CSV table of C-alpha atoms and ligand atoms in Angstrom, one decimal:
chain,number,residue,atom,x,y,z
K,1,MET,CA,0.0,0.0,0.0
K,2,ASP,CA,1.2,3.5,-0.7
K,3,LYS,CA,2.3,5.5,2.3
K,4,ILE,CA,0.3,8.5,3.5
K,5,LYS,CA,1.7,11.7,2.1
K,6,MET,CA,2.3,14.9,4.2
K,7,SER,CA,2.4,18.4,2.7
K,8,VAL,CA,3.8,20.3,5.6
K,9,PRO,CA,6.4,18.9,8.0
K,10,LEU,CA,6.1,18.4,11.8
K,11,VAL,CA,8.6,19.9,14.1
K,12,GLU,CA,10.3,16.8,15.7
K,13,MET,CA,12.2,17.3,18.9
K,14,ASP,CA,14.2,14.3,20.0
K,15,GLY,CA,15.1,13.8,23.7
K,16,ASP,CA,16.9,11.7,26.3
K,17,GLU,CA,17.3,8.3,27.9
K,18,MET,CA,14.5,5.7,27.7
K,19,THR,CA,12.1,8.0,26.0
K,20,ARG,CA,14.7,8.6,23.2
K,21,ILE,CA,14.8,4.8,22.7
K,22,LEU,CA,10.9,4.6,22.7
K,23,TRP,CA,10.8,7.6,20.3
K,24,GLN,CA,12.8,5.7,17.6
K,25,TRP,CA,10.8,2.5,18.1
K,26,VAL,CA,7.5,4.3,17.9
K,27,LYS,CA,8.6,5.8,14.6
K,28,ASP,CA,10.1,2.6,13.2
K,29,ILE,CA,7.3,0.2,14.2
K,30,LEU,CA,4.2,2.4,14.1
K,31,ILE,CA,4.7,5.4,11.9
K,32,LEU,CA,7.3,5.0,9.2
K,33,PRO,CA,5.8,1.9,7.7
K,34,TYR,CA,2.5,3.8,7.0
K,35,VAL,CA,3.4,7.5,6.7
K,36,ASP,CA,5.8,9.2,4.3
K,37,LEU,CA,6.9,11.2,7.4
K,38,LYS,CA,8.1,14.7,6.9
K,39,THR,CA,9.8,16.4,9.9
K,40,VAL,CA,12.1,19.3,10.7
K,41,TYR,CA,14.3,17.6,13.2
K,42,PHE,CA,15.9,19.1,16.3
K,43,ASP,CA,18.0,17.0,18.7
K,44,LEU,CA,17.2,18.2,22.2
K,45,SER,CA,19.3,15.6,23.9
K,46,ILE,CA,21.3,16.9,26.8
K,47,GLN,CA,24.5,16.3,24.9
K,48,ASN,CA,23.3,18.4,21.9
K,49,ARG,CA,21.9,21.2,24.1
K,50,ASP,CA,25.3,21.4,25.7
K,51,ALA,CA,27.1,21.4,22.4
K,52,THR,CA,24.9,24.2,21.1
K,53,ASP,CA,24.8,26.2,24.3
K,54,ASP,CA,21.1,25.4,24.3
K,55,ALA,CA,20.6,27.4,21.1
K,56,VAL,CA,18.9,24.2,19.6
K,57,THR,CA,16.0,24.6,22.1
K,58,THR,CA,15.3,28.1,21.1
K,59,LEU,CA,15.5,27.1,17.4
K,60,ALA,CA,13.0,24.3,18.0
K,61,GLY,CA,10.6,26.5,19.9
K,62,ASN,CA,10.6,29.1,17.1
K,63,ALA,CA,10.1,26.3,14.5
K,64,CYS,CA,7.0,25.2,16.4
K,65,LEU,CA,5.6,28.7,16.0
K,66,LYS,CA,6.6,28.8,12.3
K,67,TYR,CA,5.2,25.4,11.3
K,68,GLY,CA,2.3,25.3,13.8
K,69,VAL,CA,2.7,21.7,15.0
K,70,GLY,CA,5.5,20.1,17.0
K,71,VAL,CA,6.1,16.8,18.8
K,72,LYS,CA,8.6,16.6,21.6
K,73,CYS,CA,10.3,13.7,23.4
K,74,ALA,CA,10.9,13.9,27.1
K,75,THR,CA,14.2,15.6,28.0
K,76,ILE,CA,16.5,15.8,31.0
K,77,THR,CA,16.3,19.0,33.0
K,78,PRO,CA,19.8,19.1,34.4
K,79,ASN,CA,20.6,19.5,38.1
K,80,ALA,CA,24.0,19.4,39.8
K,81,GLN,CA,24.2,15.6,39.6
K,82,ARG,CA,23.3,15.6,35.9
K,83,GLN,CA,25.9,18.4,35.3
K,84,GLU,CA,28.5,16.1,36.6
K,85,GLU,CA,27.2,13.0,34.8
K,86,PHE,CA,27.4,14.7,31.4
K,87,GLY,CA,30.2,17.2,32.1
K,88,LEU,CA,27.8,20.1,31.2
K,89,LYS,CA,29.1,23.6,30.7
K,90,LYS,CA,26.3,24.9,32.8
K,91,LEU,CA,22.9,24.1,34.3
K,92,TYR,CA,20.6,24.7,31.3
K,93,PRO,CA,16.9,25.6,32.0
K,94,SER,CA,14.1,23.1,31.4
K,95,PRO,CA,13.6,22.9,27.6
K,96,ASN,CA,9.8,22.8,28.3
K,97,ALA,CA,10.0,26.1,30.1
K,98,THR,CA,12.1,27.6,27.3
K,99,ILE,CA,9.6,26.4,24.6
K,100,ARG,CA,6.6,27.5,26.7
K,101,ALA,CA,8.1,31.0,27.0
K,102,ILE,CA,8.7,31.2,23.2
K,103,MET,CA,5.2,29.9,22.4
K,104,ASP,CA,3.6,31.9,25.2
K,105,GLY,CA,1.5,28.8,25.7
K,106,THR,CA,-0.8,27.0,28.1
K,107,VAL,CA,-0.3,23.3,28.9
K,108,PHE,CA,-3.3,21.0,28.6
K,109,ARG,CA,-3.0,17.5,30.2
K,110,ALA,CA,-5.4,14.7,29.2
K,111,PRO,CA,-5.5,11.1,30.3
K,112,VAL,CA,-5.9,8.2,27.8
K,113,LEU,CA,-8.7,6.0,29.1
K,114,VAL,CA,-9.0,2.3,28.5
K,115,LYS,CA,-11.6,-0.2,29.6
K,116,GLY,CA,-10.2,-2.3,32.5
K,117,ILE,CA,-8.4,0.6,34.2
K,118,THR,CA,-11.1,2.2,36.3
K,119,PRO,CA,-10.5,5.8,37.5
K,120,LEU,CA,-10.5,6.1,41.3
K,121,VAL,CA,-13.6,8.3,40.9
K,122,PRO,CA,-15.9,5.8,39.2
K,123,SER,CA,-18.2,8.4,37.6
K,124,TRP,CA,-15.3,9.8,35.5
K,125,THR,CA,-16.0,8.0,32.3
K,126,SER,CA,-14.6,10.7,30.0
K,127,PRO,CA,-11.2,12.4,30.3
K,128,ILE,CA,-10.9,15.6,32.4
K,129,VAL,CA,-8.4,17.9,30.7
K,130,ILE,CA,-6.5,20.3,33.0
K,131,ALA,CA,-5.4,23.6,31.6
K,132,ARG,CA,-2.8,25.2,33.9
K,133,HIS,CA,-1.7,28.8,33.6
K,134,ALA,CA,2.1,28.4,33.8
K,135,TYR,CA,3.0,32.0,34.6
K,136,GLY,CA,3.4,34.1,37.8
K,137,ASP,CA,1.5,33.9,41.1
K,138,VAL,CA,3.3,32.1,43.9
K,139,TYR,CA,5.9,30.7,41.4
K,140,LYS,CA,7.3,34.2,40.9
K,141,ALA,CA,6.4,35.6,44.3
K,142,VAL,CA,8.7,37.7,46.4
K,143,GLU,CA,8.8,36.7,50.1
K,144,LEU,CA,10.2,38.1,53.3
K,145,LYS,CA,10.5,37.3,56.9
K,146,ALA,CA,9.4,40.2,59.1
K,147,ASP,CA,10.6,40.9,62.6
K,148,GLY,CA,8.1,43.6,63.5
K,149,GLY,CA,7.4,46.6,61.3
K,150,VAL,CA,4.7,47.7,58.9
K,151,ALA,CA,4.4,46.0,55.5
K,152,THR,CA,3.1,48.0,52.6
K,153,LEU,CA,2.3,47.3,49.0
K,154,CYS,CA,3.2,50.1,46.7
K,155,VAL,CA,3.2,50.8,43.0
K,156,ASN,CA,3.6,54.0,41.0
K,157,GLY,CA,3.0,56.0,44.2
K,158,VAL,CA,-0.2,54.2,45.2
K,159,GLN,CA,0.3,52.6,48.7
K,160,LYS,CA,-1.7,50.1,50.7
K,161,GLN,CA,-0.9,48.7,54.1
K,162,VAL,CA,-0.6,44.9,54.1
K,163,PHE,CA,-0.1,44.4,57.8
K,164,ASP,CA,1.1,46.1,60.9
K,165,PHE,CA,3.3,43.5,62.6
K,166,GLY,CA,3.8,45.7,65.7
K,167,SER,CA,6.4,43.8,67.7
K,168,GLN,CA,5.4,40.4,66.3
K,169,SER,CA,7.5,38.4,63.8
K,170,GLY,CA,5.9,36.9,60.8
K,171,ILE,CA,6.1,36.3,57.0
K,172,LEU,CA,4.8,38.1,53.9
K,173,GLN,CA,4.6,37.5,50.2
K,174,ALA,CA,3.9,39.5,47.1
K,175,GLN,CA,2.5,37.9,43.9
K,176,HIS,CA,2.0,39.3,40.5
K,177,ASN,CA,0.6,38.5,37.1
K,178,THR,CA,0.2,40.5,33.9
K,179,ASP,CA,-2.9,41.2,31.7
K,180,LYS,CA,-0.9,40.0,28.7
K,181,SER,CA,-0.2,36.6,30.2
K,182,ILE,CA,-3.7,36.1,31.5
K,183,THR,CA,-5.0,37.1,28.0
K,184,SER,CA,-2.8,34.5,26.4
K,185,PHE,CA,-3.9,31.9,28.9
K,186,ALA,CA,-7.6,32.7,28.2
K,187,THR,CA,-7.1,32.7,24.4
K,188,SER,CA,-5.3,29.4,24.5
K,189,CYS,CA,-8.1,27.9,26.6
K,190,PHE,CA,-10.8,29.1,24.2
K,191,GLU,CA,-8.9,28.0,21.1
K,192,TYR,CA,-8.2,24.5,22.6
K,193,ALA,CA,-11.9,24.1,23.7
K,194,LEU,CA,-13.0,24.9,20.2
K,195,SER,CA,-10.4,22.6,18.6
K,196,GLU,CA,-11.5,19.7,21.0
K,197,LYS,CA,-15.2,20.6,21.0
K,198,LYS,CA,-15.3,20.4,24.7
K,199,ASP,CA,-16.9,22.6,27.4
K,200,LEU,CA,-14.5,24.9,29.2
K,201,TRP,CA,-14.7,25.5,33.0
K,202,PHE,CA,-12.7,28.2,34.7
K,203,SER,CA,-12.5,28.7,38.5
K,204,THR,CA,-10.7,31.0,40.9
K,205,LYS,CA,-11.3,32.4,44.4
K,206,ASP,CA,-12.6,35.8,43.2
K,207,THR,CA,-15.0,36.2,46.1
K,208,ILE,CA,-12.0,36.5,48.5
K,209,SER,CA,-9.4,37.8,46.0
K,210,LYS,CA,-11.5,40.7,44.8
K,211,VAL,CA,-8.8,42.4,42.7
K,212,TYR,CA,-6.3,39.7,41.8
K,213,ASP,CA,-8.5,36.6,41.0
K,214,HIS,CA,-11.3,38.9,39.9
K,215,ARG,CA,-9.0,40.2,37.1
K,216,PHE,CA,-8.6,36.7,35.8
K,217,LYS,CA,-12.4,36.2,35.8
K,218,ASP,CA,-13.0,39.6,34.0
K,219,ILE,CA,-10.4,39.0,31.3
K,220,PHE,CA,-11.8,35.5,30.5
K,221,GLN,CA,-15.3,36.9,30.4
K,222,GLU,CA,-14.4,39.9,28.2
K,223,ILE,CA,-12.5,37.7,25.7
K,224,TYR,CA,-15.3,35.1,25.6
K,225,ASP,CA,-18.0,37.8,25.0
K,226,THR,CA,-16.1,39.6,22.3
K,227,LYS,CA,-14.3,36.8,20.4
K,228,TYR,CA,-15.7,33.3,21.3
K,229,LYS,CA,-19.3,33.4,22.3
K,230,GLU,CA,-20.7,32.9,18.8
K,231,LYS,CA,-18.0,30.3,17.9
K,232,PHE,CA,-18.8,28.3,21.1
K,233,GLU,CA,-22.6,28.4,20.3
K,234,GLU,CA,-21.9,27.2,16.8
K,235,ALA,CA,-19.8,24.4,18.1
K,236,GLY,CA,-22.4,23.5,20.7
K,237,ILE,CA,-20.0,23.9,23.6
K,238,GLU,CA,-20.2,26.0,26.7
K,239,TYR,CA,-17.9,28.3,28.7
K,240,PHE,CA,-18.7,28.9,32.4
K,241,TYR,CA,-17.0,30.4,35.3
K,242,THR,CA,-17.6,29.2,38.9
K,243,LEU,CA,-15.9,29.6,42.3
K,244,ILE,CA,-13.2,27.1,42.8
K,245,ASP,CA,-14.9,25.4,45.7
K,246,ASP,CA,-18.0,24.9,43.6
K,247,ALA,CA,-15.9,23.6,40.7
K,248,VAL,CA,-14.2,21.0,42.9
K,249,ALA,CA,-17.6,19.7,44.1
K,250,ARG,CA,-18.9,19.6,40.5
K,251,VAL,CA,-15.8,17.9,39.2
K,252,MET,CA,-16.1,15.1,41.7
K,253,ARG,CA,-19.8,14.5,40.7
K,254,SER,CA,-19.2,14.9,37.0
K,255,LYS,CA,-18.7,12.3,34.3
K,256,GLY,CA,-15.7,14.1,32.9
K,257,GLY,CA,-15.4,15.2,29.3
K,258,PHE,CA,-14.5,18.9,29.8
K,259,ILE,CA,-11.5,21.2,30.1
K,260,TRP,CA,-10.9,22.7,33.5
K,261,ALA,CA,-8.8,25.9,33.4
K,262,LEU,CA,-6.9,26.8,36.6
K,263,LYS,CA,-4.5,29.3,37.9
K,264,ASN,CA,-0.9,28.3,38.3
K,265,TYR,CA,-1.0,26.8,41.8
K,266,ASP,CA,-4.5,25.3,41.5
K,267,GLY,CA,-3.5,23.7,38.2
K,268,ASP,CA,-0.3,22.3,39.7
K,269,VAL,CA,-2.1,20.6,42.5
K,270,MET,CA,-5.2,19.5,40.6
K,271,SER,CA,-3.3,18.0,37.7
K,272,ASP,CA,-1.5,15.6,40.1
K,273,MET,CA,-4.8,14.7,41.7
K,274,VAL,CA,-6.6,14.1,38.4
K,275,ALA,CA,-3.6,12.2,36.9
K,276,THR,CA,-3.4,9.8,39.8
K,277,ALA,CA,-7.2,9.3,39.8
K,278,PHE,CA,-7.1,8.3,36.1
K,279,GLY,CA,-4.4,5.7,36.6
K,280,SER,CA,-0.8,6.0,35.4
K,281,LEU,CA,1.5,8.9,34.5
K,282,ALA,CA,2.5,6.8,31.5
K,283,MET,CA,-1.0,7.3,30.1
K,284,MET,CA,-1.1,11.1,30.5
K,285,THR,CA,-0.7,13.2,27.4
K,286,SER,CA,0.2,16.9,27.3
K,287,VAL,CA,-0.1,19.6,24.7
K,288,LEU,CA,1.2,23.2,24.7
K,289,VAL,CA,-1.2,25.5,22.9
K,290,SER,CA,0.0,29.0,21.9
K,291,PRO,CA,-2.6,31.8,21.7
K,292,SER,CA,-1.6,32.1,18.0
K,293,GLY,CA,-2.8,28.5,17.4
K,294,ALA,CA,0.5,26.6,17.4
K,295,TYR,CA,0.6,23.2,19.1
K,296,GLU,CA,3.3,21.2,20.7
K,297,TYR,CA,2.5,17.6,21.8
K,298,GLU,CA,4.4,15.5,24.3
K,299,ALA,CA,4.0,12.8,27.0
K,300,ALA,CA,3.5,14.2,30.5
K,301,HIS,CA,6.2,11.9,32.1
K,302,GLY,CA,9.9,12.2,32.1
K,303,THR,CA,12.8,10.3,30.5
K,304,VAL,CA,12.2,7.2,32.8
K,305,THR,CA,15.8,7.1,33.9
K,306,ARG,CA,15.4,3.9,36.0
K,307,HIS,CA,14.3,1.9,33.0
K,308,PHE,CA,17.0,3.4,30.9
K,309,ARG,CA,19.7,2.1,33.3
K,310,LYS,CA,18.3,-1.4,32.8
K,311,TYR,CA,18.2,-0.9,29.0
K,312,GLN,CA,21.9,0.2,29.2
K,313,ALA,CA,22.8,-2.9,31.2
K,314,GLY,CA,21.2,-5.0,28.4
K,315,GLU,CA,18.2,-6.0,30.5
K,316,THR,CA,14.7,-6.2,29.2
K,317,THR,CA,12.5,-3.2,30.0
K,318,SER,CA,8.7,-2.9,30.0
K,319,THR,CA,8.3,0.8,29.5
K,320,ASN,CA,4.9,2.2,28.5
K,321,SER,CA,5.0,4.1,25.2
K,322,VAL,CA,1.3,5.1,25.1
K,323,ALA,CA,1.8,8.8,26.0
K,324,THR,CA,4.7,9.1,23.6
K,325,LEU,CA,2.6,7.4,20.8
K,326,PHE,CA,-0.3,9.8,21.5
K,327,ALA,CA,2.1,12.7,21.3
K,328,TRP,CA,2.9,11.6,17.7
K,329,THR,CA,-0.8,10.8,16.8
K,330,GLY,CA,-2.0,14.1,18.3
K,331,ALA,CA,0.6,16.0,16.3
K,332,LEU,CA,-0.2,14.1,13.1
K,333,LYS,CA,-4.0,14.5,13.6
K,334,LYS,CA,-3.5,18.3,14.1
K,335,ARG,CA,-1.3,18.5,11.0
K,336,GLY,CA,-4.0,16.6,9.1
K,337,GLU,CA,-6.7,19.0,10.3
K,338,LEU,CA,-4.6,22.1,9.4
K,339,ASP,CA,-3.7,20.7,5.9
K,340,GLY,CA,-7.0,19.1,5.1
K,341,ASN,CA,-5.4,15.7,5.0
K,342,SER,CA,-8.1,13.2,6.0
K,343,GLN,CA,-5.9,10.1,5.4
K,344,LEU,CA,-3.4,11.4,8.0
K,345,ILE,CA,-6.3,12.0,10.5
K,346,LYS,CA,-7.7,8.5,9.9
K,347,PHE,CA,-4.2,7.0,10.4
K,348,ALA,CA,-3.7,8.8,13.7
K,349,CYS,CA,-7.2,7.8,15.0
K,350,ASP,CA,-6.8,4.2,13.9
K,351,MET,CA,-3.4,4.0,15.6
K,352,GLU,CA,-4.8,5.4,18.9
K,353,ALA,CA,-7.7,2.9,18.7
K,354,ALA,CA,-5.2,0.1,18.0
K,355,SER,CA,-3.1,1.0,21.1
K,356,VAL,CA,-6.2,1.2,23.4
K,357,GLU,CA,-7.6,-2.0,22.0
K,358,THR,CA,-4.3,-3.8,22.5
K,359,ILE,CA,-4.4,-3.0,26.3
K,360,GLU,CA,-8.2,-3.8,26.5
K,361,ASN,CA,-7.3,-7.2,25.1
K,362,GLY,CA,-4.9,-7.8,27.9
K,363,GLU,CA,-1.5,-7.0,26.3
K,364,MET,CA,0.3,-4.2,28.2
K,365,THR,CA,3.5,-3.0,29.8
K,366,GLY,CA,4.3,-3.7,33.5
K,367,ASP,CA,3.1,-0.4,34.9
K,368,LEU,CA,-0.5,-1.3,33.9
K,369,THR,CA,-0.7,-5.0,34.8
K,370,GLY,CA,-1.5,-4.3,38.5
K,371,LEU,CA,-4.2,-1.7,37.6
K,372,PHE,CA,-6.0,-3.7,34.9
K,373,HIS,CA,-9.1,-5.8,35.7
K,374,LEU,CA,-11.6,-6.8,33.0
K,375,ASP,CA,-13.7,-9.9,33.3
K,376,GLY,CA,-12.6,-12.7,31.0
K,377,VAL,CA,-9.4,-10.9,29.9
K,378,GLU,CA,-6.2,-12.5,30.7
K,379,VAL,CA,-3.4,-10.1,31.4
K,380,LYS,CA,-0.1,-10.5,29.6
K,381,LYS,CA,3.0,-8.3,30.4
K,382,LEU,CA,4.9,-7.4,27.3
K,383,ASP,CA,8.4,-5.8,27.0
K,384,SER,CA,8.8,-2.2,25.6
K,385,LYS,CA,9.2,-3.3,22.0
K,386,GLY,CA,6.8,-6.2,22.2
K,387,PHE,CA,4.0,-3.8,23.2
K,388,LEU,CA,4.6,-1.7,20.1
K,389,GLN,CA,4.7,-4.8,17.9
K,390,ALA,CA,1.3,-5.9,19.4
K,391,VAL,CA,-0.1,-2.4,18.5
K,392,ALA,CA,1.2,-2.8,15.0
K,393,ARG,CA,-0.6,-6.1,14.6
K,394,ARG,CA,-3.8,-4.7,15.8
K,395,TYR,CA,-3.5,-1.6,13.5
K,396,GLU,CA,-3.0,-4.0,10.5
K,397,ALA,CA,-6.1,-6.0,11.7
K,398,ILE,CA,-8.2,-2.8,11.8
K,399,GLN,CA,-7.1,-2.0,8.2
K,400,THR,CA,-8.3,-5.3,6.8
K,401,VAL,CA,-11.7,-5.2,8.4
R,501,NAP,P1,9.8,10.0,35.1
R,501,NAP,O1,10.8,9.9,34.0
R,501,NAP,O2,8.5,10.4,34.8
R,501,NAP,O3,9.8,8.6,35.9
R,501,NAP,C1,9.3,8.4,37.2
R,501,NAP,C2,8.9,7.0,37.4
R,501,NAP,O4,7.5,6.9,36.9
R,501,NAP,C3,9.6,5.9,36.6
R,501,NAP,O5,10.8,5.5,37.3
R,501,NAP,C4,8.6,4.8,36.5
R,501,NAP,O6,8.4,4.1,37.7
R,501,NAP,C5,7.3,5.6,36.2
R,501,NAP,N1,7.1,5.9,34.8
R,501,NAP,C6,7.2,7.2,34.2
R,501,NAP,N2,6.9,7.0,32.9
R,501,NAP,C7,6.8,5.7,32.6
R,501,NAP,C8,6.5,5.0,31.5
R,501,NAP,N3,6.4,5.6,30.3
R,501,NAP,N4,6.4,3.6,31.6
R,501,NAP,C9,6.5,3.0,32.8
R,501,NAP,N5,6.7,3.7,33.9
R,501,NAP,C10,6.9,5.0,33.9
R,501,NAP,O7,10.4,11.0,36.3
R,501,NAP,P2,11.8,11.2,37.0
R,501,NAP,O8,12.4,9.9,37.1
R,501,NAP,O9,11.5,12.0,38.1
R,501,NAP,O10,12.7,12.0,35.9
R,501,NAP,C11,13.6,11.5,35.0
R,501,NAP,C12,14.1,12.6,34.1
R,501,NAP,O11,13.1,13.1,33.3
R,501,NAP,C13,14.7,13.8,34.9
R,501,NAP,O12,16.0,14.1,34.4
R,501,NAP,C14,13.8,14.9,34.6
R,501,NAP,O13,14.5,16.2,34.5
R,501,NAP,C15,13.1,14.5,33.3
R,501,NAP,N6,11.7,15.0,33.2
R,501,NAP,C16,11.4,15.5,31.9
R,501,NAP,C17,10.1,15.9,31.7
R,501,NAP,C18,9.7,16.4,30.3
R,501,NAP,O14,10.6,16.4,29.4
R,501,NAP,N7,8.5,16.8,30.1
R,501,NAP,C19,9.1,15.8,32.7
R,501,NAP,C20,9.4,15.2,33.9
R,501,NAP,C21,10.8,14.8,34.1
R,501,NAP,P3,9.2,2.8,38.1
R,501,NAP,O15,10.6,3.1,38.0
R,501,NAP,O16,8.6,2.5,39.4
R,501,NAP,O17,8.8,1.7,37.0
R,502,MG,MG1,2.7,19.2,40.8
């Protein structure tokens, strides 16, 4: 059969350790046999970031904006121990943070659901996608210890007393955000909700934080009313704002199937809760969406160092490639949508279905075997490559039906 053609390339960002191994196998076993793959390739391995003084990361981020769709392998964010391990010239920043800054984007995390792995909240039958604002607030806060004294907040000559400590000791903190960043966050959320055709929820604590959180609420509402209301109505989806306490209660009672936008700290905490409740980090996908409509797909997990050490020692590994595969299929699907390439979209959808069905039929990697229970299905643990080969067989079977 002829391979599926692509008209515009994907931006491909290779990475480190076990995920770099999976990256090549996913391509060799599941993509290259079927797609005449076109990519603009960047090697974001720690060695190449060091060799290029991290210029390669910036080039890759800019390429994502230029071409519109990228797919990224997990990468090492170096710490002191890694600096020594690789003899690095310096401690480079997280590539994800660099790319996020270039794309001015918001990260959306969504779990891959399979029958047999039941979420800890049984009513969650559809994915809950968390959109976390990844700028400012407590992550860029300025903090002080006070030993008595009066704390004031002051900008451009306007002053407000924060607290009169008198002779007490205590602590204080100042947070900031910018209208520009909140606007980008809101725009990315509305764009993503439209692209996924899912309802968008947004929640803060605006009843208590009458200026700070309220500004988030107002910016979201203004952008929705002026730019997205009609598009949402046409798409049959809904935007609504509610207080975070109410949102938490509603989320617990919900069936899932929506996007939940959250401020930086709320998103940090809630994404760990939601990921755990849905099963395994290895089944969690992540996409960075820029307000200009560029997309960067990746797995939410890291480079799985512990498994890589086994691989280096020549031992068999059973590392889950689902999130890495879904990064590829997500990117190919989006490329297909942008280029009007229905064959590419069908390929990506069939490949996702094949991987889900493979697990539902009992063939999976070791991280899932303890979580999976489906009556009448015998569980078989496969090694890293064996799982990909099983998905390939199922994909071929889908094509002949
Ligand atoms: P990790 O790579 O996500 O792995 C943590 C543990 O989770 C693994 O040891 C493994 O548990 C399990 N796990 C994660 N992904 C799995 C998969 N696909 N299949 C099976 N099990 C999986 O996190 P880490 O060990 O904290 O970080 C390793 C490196 O990744 C670090 O250098 C960090 O900087 C980097 N990192 C990169 C990104 C990114 O690029 N987006 C994100 C996070 C971390 P068991 O060992 O118990 O099997
Ligand atoms: Mg966290």
